[in-house]
Each structure stands twice: as C-alpha cells, then as structure tokens.
Amino acid sequence: MSMRGVASVLICFFLSGGATHAETLMGAMCRAYNANPQLNAGRAELRAIDERVPQAQAGMRPRISGDGYLGVQRNRLVTKQRDVDINDPTVTSVTKNIQNGGSIPRSAHLTFEQPIFDGFKAQNETRAAESGVFAGRERLRLTEQRILFDAVSAYMNVLRDTAALKLQESNVAVLKEQLRQTRERYQYGQITLTDVAQVEARLAGGKSLAGAARATLDASIGVYRKTVGVEPTKLAPGAPIDRLLPKSREEAERIAQSEHPFILAALHDADVADLDIKALEADFMPKLSITGDVFTQTDIAGIGNRNVGAKVLGHLNVPIYEGGLTSSRVRQAKETAGQRRFDADVARAEVLSLVRAYWGALQAAKTQISAAQTQIAAAERALYGIREEAKAGQRTTLEILIAQQELLYARIALVFAQRDRVVASYAMLSSLGRLSSGWLGLTPGGYDPAIHFDQVKDLWGDPTTPDR
C-alpha cells in the first residue's frame, strides 16, 4: 500500500473507525473512575473528614468513665505495753504484742459529666465540620476531574502516537522503495550518485524518526497503564464532547463561576474559617455541666472498712483571664478568615482564566484541523506534480524528497490536531466543573460521598467502619 493509502486509513480510523470489541474512551474513563488509586485515596480522605462531624458533636454529649482497683494487702501490727507492779510502782515490765493480718482492698468508681452550656462551642464546631465536609466533597470532585482528564489525555495520546508511528513506518517503507528505484536509475545513467546519497540520508533520518515515535508511544502506553489501570490494546477512536459544552464563552464563564469545584471549595473553606472564630469566642463564655459520682471502697482505709456513696453536682466554670491565649487565637482566626475570602477571589480569577484559555485552545484546534486537511490536499497535489515533472527531467530527486517530507509533516500535524481537538473539548468541560461521572453518564449509581456521611454523622459509638 502506498504512503497515501496508509495515511488515509489511519486518519479515517482516528476519526470514525475502530475494531470490534475495542476499548472506548468512555470505557477507559469508567475504568479510571472505578479503580484509579489516587481517586480511591481521595475518597478515603473524604470519609476521614466525615468523622469530624461526630467528633464535634461529642462536645455536648455525656462522658462516662469508670475506675476500679483490686489488690492484696498485708498488715503486721506490733504493740508494746508497759505494766506497773501494783505492790511496788517502781517495778515495771514491757509486754510486746504482734498481730499479722491480710486483706483484699478494692474499689469501684463511676463518674459522668453532662455538658449543659458551652458557649455554643460544640454547635459552631459541628457546623464548621459540616462545611469542611462540603469543601472536601468539592476537592474530591477536583480529583475526579483531574483523573478523568488524565484518562482522556492518556487515551488520545496512545491513539495519536500509534498513528504517528504508523505514518513514520510507512514513510520508511516508501523511502526504501524510492532508494531501490533511484539506484536502478543510477545504473541506467539517468541520475548521479548525489541523488542516491540524498535518498539514503532521508531514509536514515526516517528510521531515526520512526525509532523516536516508537519510544514516544511506549511512554504514552506507560502513562495509560498508570492512569486507567490496564494495558491499551485496541482503542476505538475518540470524539469531542461538544454536546455538553455551552455555545458561547460568556455562558461558559457564567457556568464555571457558579459550578466549578475549585471555587465552591474555597467558599466552603471561608465558611469554616468564620465558624472557627465563633467556636473560639466560646472560650470567653461560662461553661455549665452536671457531674455525678458513684463509688464503693472496701478495705481501703482499714481492714473491714467499707465506704459507699454517690453525688450529683453542678459545675460552673467562668473564665476570667487566661493570659491572653484565647484573644490571640481569635485574632489569628479572624486573619485566617480574611485569607480564605481572598482565596475565593483567587479561585474565581483562576477559573475565569482557565475558561478563556481552554475556549481559545478549542477554537484553535478546530482551525488547525481544517488547515491541516487543506495542507494535506495541497501537499498531495504538489508531490504528484513534482514526480511527474521529475520524469520529464524538470525536477530533481531532492525536490521529490522535500515534497514527501512536507506531506508527511502535514499528515502528522493533522493527527496531532485531531488529538488536540478531543482533549481540548474535555479540558473545556473540566474548566466548567462538569467533567464528572454524572455529567458523562459513566457509571449510573456511582460513588456517592453522602452515603458514608449519613452513616456516621449521628453515631454515638461503634468504632467499626460502616459498609459503603
């Protein structure tokens, strides 16, 4: 098959063809969504953040503890008694008495405390923890977007590099055939050794480029394996995701400003910082709680002694002066809250910049495809004409080689532009905050972070992790 025929087949495969039972772009993203270790690590991190809510709620829940003691006690009592003779008081005697004994001292102590008022500290800490969970969910969406976009890039890179390698190998085959024909013409005296050397040089360069294309493809396969989790076999062509994109850049900017997880996470972080201020200010307020004690003691103070009792007390703690520690923490929290609000402004600006950059890249990729197709058509006509003119002696071998190289580069440029066109559409979707399993319809009923949150938010105990 000629180089032109091979290139036509490759371009058609890249755009609209593929083998039966081939891996699809959506299938690759689905694999990454379900099995990528970075995404699974992000989900585990969010589940850990969920636990901050019951931890904060514990501040107003009762606390009960018990203590117990059990041991062995040995006693040895030595007493001395001085006796006086009643008939002669000047005569005395000393009597020594020794008593040995043992006991098992034991005690049990049960205490409890029920906070009544804590200055709304636990309430504000709980609200801050919930806002932290919402921020964590948005960051998980960011991780999901990044993994899915990496899967798209890896998939399209393998397709691109496979097509580029085939074009380079086809170029080598054409140059080999051209070298054979050139040597035949030299033997008939139609051309000189210079023409043969020119073709030999181009053939050596073509082999070098084919080797480099093979190395690039191997690297892309490695990235695909890392991102998707399997080796690429037969990959079906990828298509742009234009159906999910807005019609104008202005609409895209509006959507991104209201939906992008980077902005939403920053806004939730600002809420957390504001609530942290209120939680710290609670340390200025009095605390009220009820405490209770139930105890029993046996053989503690002495053999045969037992003490049993119970008490219930109200405990009021009024902070007066703590050395300025709380005041400093409140000032620090206020500065942090101001920083978080600035971070939200930064996030808006960065997302706006991304939208405009990716919108421009998408439009450029469309233009590049059209230009590359026009360039290929012109280069094919030029190569045909130069070959025909060379038969009449009006063109040189070098001119044929240059025309062949320009056609090769035009075809490779089209392959790259087709890859960029698909990737740019997914990058644009990512800049909107909509590159997700839900928007793409990858896995109906996929991972829902709210399930684990609902399972643990009201737990009073049980250290086992819930099923999810």
Coordinates of C-alpha atoms in Angstrom, one line a residue:
M1 CA 0.0 0.0 0.0
S2 CA 1.3 3.5 -0.8
M3 CA 2.0 6.0 1.9
R4 CA -1.0 8.0 0.8
G5 CA -3.3 4.9 1.2
V6 CA -1.8 4.1 4.7
A7 CA -2.3 7.7 5.8
S8 CA -5.9 7.8 4.6
V9 CA -6.7 4.6 6.5
L10 CA -5.1 5.9 9.7
I11 CA -6.9 9.2 9.6
C12 CA -10.2 7.5 9.0
F13 CA -9.5 5.2 11.9
F14 CA -8.6 8.1 14.1
L15 CA -11.8 9.9 13.3
S16 CA -14.6 7.4 12.8
G17 CA -13.4 3.9 12.7
G18 CA -12.3 1.1 15.0
A19 CA -12.1 -2.6 15.6
T20 CA -14.9 -4.6 17.1
H21 CA -14.7 -5.0 20.9
A22 CA -12.2 -2.2 21.1
E23 CA -11.7 -0.2 24.2
T24 CA -13.6 3.1 24.0
L25 CA -12.8 6.5 25.5
M26 CA -15.8 6.3 27.8
G27 CA -14.8 2.8 28.9
A28 CA -11.3 4.0 29.7
M29 CA -12.7 6.8 31.8
C30 CA -15.0 4.4 33.6
R31 CA -12.1 2.1 34.5
A32 CA -10.2 5.1 35.9
Y33 CA -13.2 6.3 37.8
N34 CA -13.7 2.9 39.5
A35 CA -10.1 1.8 40.0
N36 CA -7.7 4.7 39.9
P37 CA -5.7 4.6 43.3
Q38 CA -5.4 8.3 43.5
L39 CA -9.2 8.7 43.2
N40 CA -9.8 5.9 45.8
A41 CA -7.3 7.6 48.1
G42 CA -9.3 10.9 47.8
R43 CA -12.5 9.1 48.7
A44 CA -10.9 7.6 51.7
E45 CA -9.6 11.0 52.7
L46 CA -13.1 12.4 52.5
R47 CA -14.5 9.6 54.6
A48 CA -12.0 10.6 57.3
I49 CA -13.1 14.2 57.0
D50 CA -16.7 13.0 57.6
E51 CA -15.7 11.8 61.1
R52 CA -15.0 15.4 62.2
V53 CA -18.8 15.9 62.5
P54 CA -19.5 13.3 65.2
Q55 CA -16.2 14.4 66.8
A56 CA -17.6 17.9 67.1
Q57 CA -21.0 16.7 68.3
A58 CA -19.3 14.8 71.1
G59 CA -18.7 18.1 72.8
M60 CA -22.3 18.2 74.1
R61 CA -22.7 14.5 74.7
P62 CA -22.3 12.8 78.1
R63 CA -19.0 11.4 79.1
I64 CA -18.9 8.4 81.4
S65 CA -15.8 6.7 82.8
G66 CA -15.1 4.0 85.4
D67 CA -12.2 3.2 87.6
G68 CA -11.5 0.1 89.6
Y69 CA -8.8 -1.1 91.9
L70 CA -8.1 -4.6 93.2
G71 CA -5.0 -5.8 95.2
V72 CA -3.6 -7.6 98.1
Q73 CA -2.6 -6.0 101.4
R74 CA -0.5 -7.5 104.2
N75 CA -0.5 -5.9 107.7
R76 CA 1.8 -6.5 110.7
L77 CA 0.9 -4.6 113.8
V78 CA 3.5 -4.5 116.7
T79 CA 2.5 -3.0 120.0
K80 CA 4.4 -2.6 123.3
Q81 CA 2.7 -2.4 126.7
R82 CA 4.4 -1.3 129.9
D83 CA 3.0 -2.9 133.1
V84 CA 3.5 -1.5 136.6
D85 CA 3.5 -3.7 139.7
I86 CA 0.7 -2.6 141.9
N87 CA 2.6 -3.5 145.0
D88 CA 5.8 -1.8 144.0
P89 CA 5.3 1.0 141.5
T90 CA 9.0 1.2 140.9
V91 CA 8.9 -2.2 139.3
T92 CA 7.7 -2.3 135.6
S93 CA 7.7 -4.8 132.8
V94 CA 7.2 -4.5 129.0
T95 CA 4.9 -6.8 127.0
K96 CA 5.3 -7.0 123.2
N97 CA 2.3 -8.0 121.1
I98 CA 2.5 -8.9 117.3
Q99 CA -0.6 -9.2 115.1
N100 CA -0.4 -10.3 111.5
G101 CA -3.2 -10.0 109.0
G102 CA -4.1 -9.6 105.4
S103 CA -6.9 -8.1 103.3
I104 CA -8.0 -7.6 99.6
P105 CA -8.6 -3.8 99.2
R106 CA -10.9 -3.0 96.3
S107 CA -12.8 -0.1 95.0
A108 CA -15.0 0.9 92.0
H109 CA -15.6 4.4 90.8
L110 CA -18.2 5.5 88.2
T111 CA -18.2 9.2 87.0
F112 CA -20.2 11.0 84.4
E113 CA -20.5 14.5 83.1
Q114 CA -23.2 16.1 81.0
P115 CA -22.5 19.5 79.5
I116 CA -25.4 21.9 79.7
F117 CA -24.0 25.0 78.2
D118 CA -20.6 25.5 76.5
G119 CA -21.0 28.9 74.9
F120 CA -22.3 27.3 71.6
K121 CA -18.8 25.9 71.0
A122 CA -19.9 22.4 70.0
Q123 CA -22.7 23.8 67.8
N124 CA -20.3 26.0 65.9
E125 CA -17.6 23.3 65.7
T126 CA -20.2 21.0 64.2
R127 CA -21.3 23.5 61.6
A128 CA -17.6 24.1 60.8
A129 CA -17.1 20.4 60.4
E130 CA -20.1 20.1 58.1
S131 CA -18.7 22.9 55.9
G132 CA -15.4 21.2 55.9
V133 CA -17.1 18.0 54.6
F134 CA -18.7 20.1 51.8
A135 CA -15.3 21.5 51.0
G136 CA -13.8 18.0 50.9
R137 CA -16.5 16.9 48.5
E138 CA -15.6 19.7 46.1
R139 CA -11.9 18.7 46.4
L140 CA -12.9 15.1 45.6
R141 CA -14.7 16.5 42.5
L142 CA -11.5 18.2 41.5
T143 CA -9.6 15.0 41.9
E144 CA -12.2 13.2 39.9
Q145 CA -11.9 15.8 37.1
R146 CA -8.2 15.5 37.1
I147 CA -8.2 11.7 36.9
L148 CA -10.8 11.7 34.2
F149 CA -9.0 14.3 32.2
D150 CA -5.7 12.4 32.6
A151 CA -7.5 9.3 31.3
V152 CA -8.7 11.3 28.2
S153 CA -5.2 12.6 27.6
A154 CA -3.6 9.2 28.0
Y155 CA -6.2 7.6 25.7
M156 CA -5.8 10.2 23.0
N157 CA -2.0 10.2 23.3
V158 CA -1.9 6.5 22.6
L159 CA -4.1 6.9 19.6
R160 CA -2.0 9.9 18.4
D161 CA 1.3 8.2 18.9
T162 CA 0.2 5.0 17.3
A163 CA -1.0 6.9 14.2
A164 CA 2.3 8.9 14.1
L165 CA 4.3 5.7 14.4
K166 CA 2.4 4.1 11.5
L167 CA 3.0 7.2 9.4
Q168 CA 6.7 7.2 10.2
E169 CA 7.0 3.5 9.4
S170 CA 5.1 4.0 6.2
N171 CA 7.5 6.8 5.3
V172 CA 10.4 4.5 5.9
A173 CA 8.8 1.9 3.6
V174 CA 8.3 4.5 0.8
L175 CA 11.8 5.8 1.1
K176 CA 13.2 2.2 0.9
E177 CA 11.2 1.7 -2.3
Q178 CA 12.4 5.1 -3.6
L179 CA 16.0 4.2 -2.8
R180 CA 15.6 1.0 -4.8
Q181 CA 14.2 2.9 -7.8
T182 CA 16.9 5.6 -7.5
R183 CA 19.7 3.0 -7.6
E184 CA 18.1 1.5 -10.7
R185 CA 18.0 4.8 -12.4
Y186 CA 21.6 5.4 -11.4
Q187 CA 22.6 2.1 -13.0
Y188 CA 21.0 3.3 -16.2
G189 CA 22.9 6.6 -16.1
Q190 CA 19.8 8.7 -15.6
I191 CA 20.9 10.3 -12.3
T192 CA 24.1 10.7 -10.3
L193 CA 25.4 9.3 -7.0
T194 CA 24.4 12.5 -5.4
D195 CA 20.7 11.6 -5.9
V196 CA 21.3 8.2 -4.3
A197 CA 23.1 9.8 -1.3
Q198 CA 20.2 12.2 -0.8
V199 CA 17.7 9.3 -0.7
E200 CA 19.9 7.3 1.6
A201 CA 20.2 10.3 4.0
R202 CA 16.5 10.8 4.1
L203 CA 16.0 7.0 4.7
A204 CA 18.4 7.1 7.7
G205 CA 16.6 10.2 9.1
G206 CA 13.2 8.4 8.6
K207 CA 14.4 5.4 10.5
S208 CA 15.5 7.7 13.3
L209 CA 12.2 9.4 13.5
A210 CA 10.4 6.1 13.5
G211 CA 12.5 5.0 16.5
A212 CA 11.7 8.2 18.3
A213 CA 8.0 7.7 17.5
R214 CA 8.2 4.2 19.0
A215 CA 9.8 5.5 22.2
T216 CA 7.1 8.2 22.5
L217 CA 4.3 5.6 22.0
D218 CA 5.9 3.3 24.7
A219 CA 5.9 6.3 27.1
S220 CA 2.3 7.1 26.4
I221 CA 1.4 3.4 27.0
G222 CA 3.0 3.6 30.4
V223 CA 1.0 6.7 31.3
Y224 CA -2.2 5.0 30.1
R225 CA -1.4 1.9 32.3
K226 CA -0.8 4.1 35.3
T227 CA -4.0 6.2 34.8
V228 CA -6.5 3.6 33.5
G229 CA -5.1 0.5 35.2
V230 CA -4.8 -1.8 32.2
E231 CA -2.6 -2.0 29.1
P232 CA -4.2 -0.4 26.0
T233 CA -5.0 -3.0 23.3
K234 CA -7.4 -1.9 20.5
L235 CA -8.5 1.6 21.1
A236 CA -11.6 2.9 19.4
P237 CA -11.4 6.5 18.1
G238 CA -12.2 9.3 20.5
A239 CA -14.7 12.0 19.8
P240 CA -15.1 15.5 21.2
I241 CA -17.7 16.2 23.9
D242 CA -19.2 19.2 22.2
R243 CA -22.7 18.2 23.1
L244 CA -22.0 19.2 26.8
L245 CA -20.4 22.5 26.0
P246 CA -22.1 25.9 26.0
K247 CA -22.5 27.8 22.8
S248 CA -20.6 30.9 23.9
R249 CA -17.6 31.8 26.0
E250 CA -19.7 34.2 28.1
E251 CA -22.1 31.4 29.0
A252 CA -19.1 29.1 29.8
E253 CA -17.7 31.7 32.2
R254 CA -21.1 32.1 34.0
I255 CA -21.4 28.3 34.5
A256 CA -17.8 28.0 35.7
Q257 CA -18.2 30.8 38.3
S258 CA -21.2 29.0 39.8
E259 CA -20.3 25.4 39.5
H260 CA -16.6 24.9 39.5
P261 CA -15.5 22.8 42.5
F262 CA -12.3 24.9 43.0
I263 CA -14.5 28.0 43.7
L264 CA -17.0 26.1 45.7
A265 CA -14.3 24.5 47.9
A266 CA -12.8 27.9 48.5
L267 CA -16.2 29.3 49.6
H268 CA -16.8 26.4 52.0
D269 CA -13.3 27.0 53.4
A270 CA -14.3 30.6 54.1
D271 CA -17.4 29.4 55.9
V272 CA -15.3 27.1 58.0
A273 CA -13.0 30.0 59.0
D274 CA -15.9 32.2 60.0
L275 CA -17.3 29.4 62.2
D276 CA -13.9 28.7 63.7
I277 CA -14.0 32.3 65.0
K278 CA -17.3 31.7 66.8
A279 CA -16.1 28.4 68.3
L280 CA -13.0 30.1 69.7
E281 CA -15.0 33.0 71.1
A282 CA -17.0 30.5 73.1
D283 CA -13.9 30.2 75.4
F284 CA -14.7 33.7 76.7
M285 CA -18.1 32.4 77.9
P286 CA -19.0 30.4 81.1
K287 CA -19.5 26.7 80.9
L288 CA -22.1 24.7 82.8
S289 CA -22.3 21.0 83.3
I290 CA -23.7 18.4 85.6
T291 CA -21.3 15.9 87.1
G292 CA -22.0 12.7 89.1
D293 CA -20.1 10.2 91.1
V294 CA -21.0 6.7 92.3
F295 CA -18.3 4.8 94.3
T296 CA -17.7 1.9 96.6
Q297 CA -14.5 1.2 98.6
T298 CA -13.6 -1.9 100.7
D299 CA -10.6 -2.4 102.9
I300 CA -9.0 0.8 101.7
A301 CA -8.8 2.8 104.9
G302 CA -8.5 -0.3 107.1
I303 CA -9.4 -3.9 107.3
G304 CA -13.2 -4.4 107.4
N305 CA -14.0 -0.8 106.4
R306 CA -16.3 -0.1 103.6
N307 CA -17.5 3.2 102.1
V308 CA -20.3 3.5 99.6
G309 CA -21.6 6.8 98.2
A310 CA -22.9 8.9 95.4
K311 CA -23.1 12.6 94.5
V312 CA -24.5 14.9 91.8
L313 CA -23.0 18.3 91.4
G314 CA -23.5 21.3 89.1
H315 CA -20.2 22.6 87.7
L316 CA -19.9 26.2 86.6
N317 CA -16.7 27.4 85.1
V318 CA -16.3 31.2 84.4
P319 CA -13.1 32.2 82.6
I320 CA -11.6 35.4 83.9
Y321 CA -8.1 35.7 82.5
E322 CA -6.2 33.1 80.6
G323 CA -3.0 35.0 79.8
G324 CA -4.2 36.4 76.5
L325 CA -4.2 33.0 74.8
T326 CA -7.8 32.9 73.7
S327 CA -7.7 36.5 72.5
S328 CA -4.6 35.7 70.3
R329 CA -6.4 32.6 68.9
V330 CA -9.4 34.7 68.0
R331 CA -7.3 37.3 66.3
Q332 CA -5.5 34.6 64.4
A333 CA -8.7 33.0 63.3
K334 CA -10.0 36.4 62.0
E335 CA -6.9 36.8 59.9
T336 CA -7.3 33.3 58.6
A337 CA -10.9 34.0 57.7
G338 CA -9.8 37.1 55.7
Q339 CA -7.2 35.0 53.9
R340 CA -9.9 32.4 53.0
R341 CA -12.1 35.1 51.4
F342 CA -9.1 36.3 49.4
D343 CA -8.5 32.7 48.4
A344 CA -12.1 32.6 47.0
D345 CA -11.4 35.6 44.9
V346 CA -8.2 34.0 43.6
A347 CA -10.1 30.8 42.7
R348 CA -12.7 32.8 40.7
A349 CA -9.9 34.6 38.8
E350 CA -8.0 31.3 38.1
V351 CA -11.2 29.6 36.9
L352 CA -12.0 32.5 34.6
S353 CA -8.5 32.4 33.2
L354 CA -8.8 28.6 32.6
V355 CA -12.2 29.0 30.8
R356 CA -10.8 31.6 28.4
A357 CA -7.6 29.6 27.8
Y358 CA -9.4 26.4 27.1
W359 CA -12.0 28.1 25.0
G360 CA -9.3 29.6 22.8
A361 CA -7.5 26.2 22.7
L362 CA -10.7 24.5 21.5
Q363 CA -11.3 27.1 18.7
A364 CA -7.6 26.8 17.7
A365 CA -7.8 23.0 17.5
K366 CA -10.8 23.3 15.2
T367 CA -8.9 25.7 12.9
Q368 CA -5.8 23.5 13.0
I369 CA -7.8 20.5 11.7
S370 CA -9.2 22.5 8.8
A371 CA -5.8 24.0 8.0
A372 CA -4.1 20.6 8.2
Q373 CA -6.6 19.0 5.9
T374 CA -6.1 21.8 3.3
Q375 CA -2.4 21.5 3.7
I376 CA -2.5 17.7 3.1
A377 CA -4.6 18.1 -0.1
A378 CA -2.2 20.8 -1.4
A379 CA 0.9 18.7 -0.5
E380 CA -0.5 15.7 -2.2
R381 CA -1.1 17.7 -5.4
A382 CA 2.4 19.2 -5.2
L383 CA 4.0 15.8 -4.7
Y384 CA 2.2 14.3 -7.6
G385 CA 3.1 17.2 -9.9
I386 CA 6.8 17.1 -8.8
R387 CA 7.0 13.4 -9.5
E388 CA 5.5 13.9 -13.0
E389 CA 7.8 16.8 -13.7
A390 CA 10.8 14.7 -12.5
K391 CA 10.0 12.1 -15.1
A392 CA 10.5 14.8 -17.7
G393 CA 13.7 15.9 -16.1
Q394 CA 12.3 19.2 -14.8
R395 CA 12.6 18.3 -11.1
T396 CA 15.4 16.8 -9.0
T397 CA 15.3 13.9 -6.5
L398 CA 15.8 16.4 -3.7
E399 CA 12.7 18.2 -4.6
I400 CA 10.7 15.0 -4.5
L401 CA 12.1 14.2 -1.1
I402 CA 11.2 17.6 0.2
A403 CA 7.7 17.3 -1.1
Q404 CA 7.3 13.9 0.5
Q405 CA 8.6 15.2 3.8
E406 CA 6.1 18.2 3.7
L407 CA 3.3 15.8 3.1
L408 CA 4.4 13.6 6.0
Y409 CA 4.6 16.5 8.3
A410 CA 1.1 17.7 7.2
R411 CA -0.4 14.3 7.9
I412 CA 1.3 14.1 11.4
A413 CA 0.1 17.6 12.1
L414 CA -3.5 16.5 11.3
V415 CA -3.1 13.6 13.7
F416 CA -1.9 15.9 16.4
A417 CA -4.7 18.4 15.7
Q418 CA -7.3 15.7 15.9
R419 CA -5.9 14.7 19.3
D420 CA -5.9 18.3 20.5
R421 CA -9.4 18.8 19.3
V422 CA -10.8 16.0 21.5
V423 CA -8.6 16.8 24.5
A424 CA -9.5 20.5 24.3
S425 CA -13.2 19.7 24.4
Y426 CA -12.7 17.7 27.6
A427 CA -10.4 20.4 29.1
M428 CA -13.2 22.9 28.3
L429 CA -15.7 20.7 30.1
S430 CA -13.3 20.5 33.1
S431 CA -13.0 24.3 33.3
L432 CA -16.8 24.4 33.7
G433 CA -16.6 22.0 36.6
R434 CA -18.6 19.4 34.7
L435 CA -16.1 16.7 33.9
S436 CA -17.6 14.2 36.2
S437 CA -19.1 10.7 36.1
G438 CA -22.6 12.2 36.5
W439 CA -22.4 14.6 33.5
L440 CA -20.7 12.0 31.3
G441 CA -23.1 9.2 32.4
L442 CA -20.2 6.8 33.0
T443 CA -21.5 4.8 36.0
P444 CA -25.1 5.2 37.0
G445 CA -25.2 5.0 40.8
G446 CA -21.5 5.7 41.1
Y447 CA -19.7 6.7 44.3
D448 CA -21.9 8.9 46.5
P449 CA -20.0 10.6 49.3
A450 CA -23.2 11.4 51.1
I451 CA -23.9 7.8 51.9
H452 CA -20.9 7.5 54.3
F453 CA -21.6 10.9 55.8
D454 CA -25.2 9.9 56.7
Q455 CA -23.9 6.7 58.2
V456 CA -21.5 8.3 60.6
K457 CA -22.8 11.8 61.4
D458 CA -25.1 10.7 64.3
L459 CA -23.2 7.7 65.6
W460 CA -22.7 7.7 69.3
G461 CA -20.3 4.8 69.3
D462 CA -19.1 1.7 67.4
P463 CA -15.5 2.0 66.1
T464 CA -16.1 -0.2 63.1
T465 CA -16.2 1.5 59.7
P466 CA -19.7 1.3 58.1
D467 CA -20.3 -0.5 54.8
R468 CA -20.4 1.8 51.9

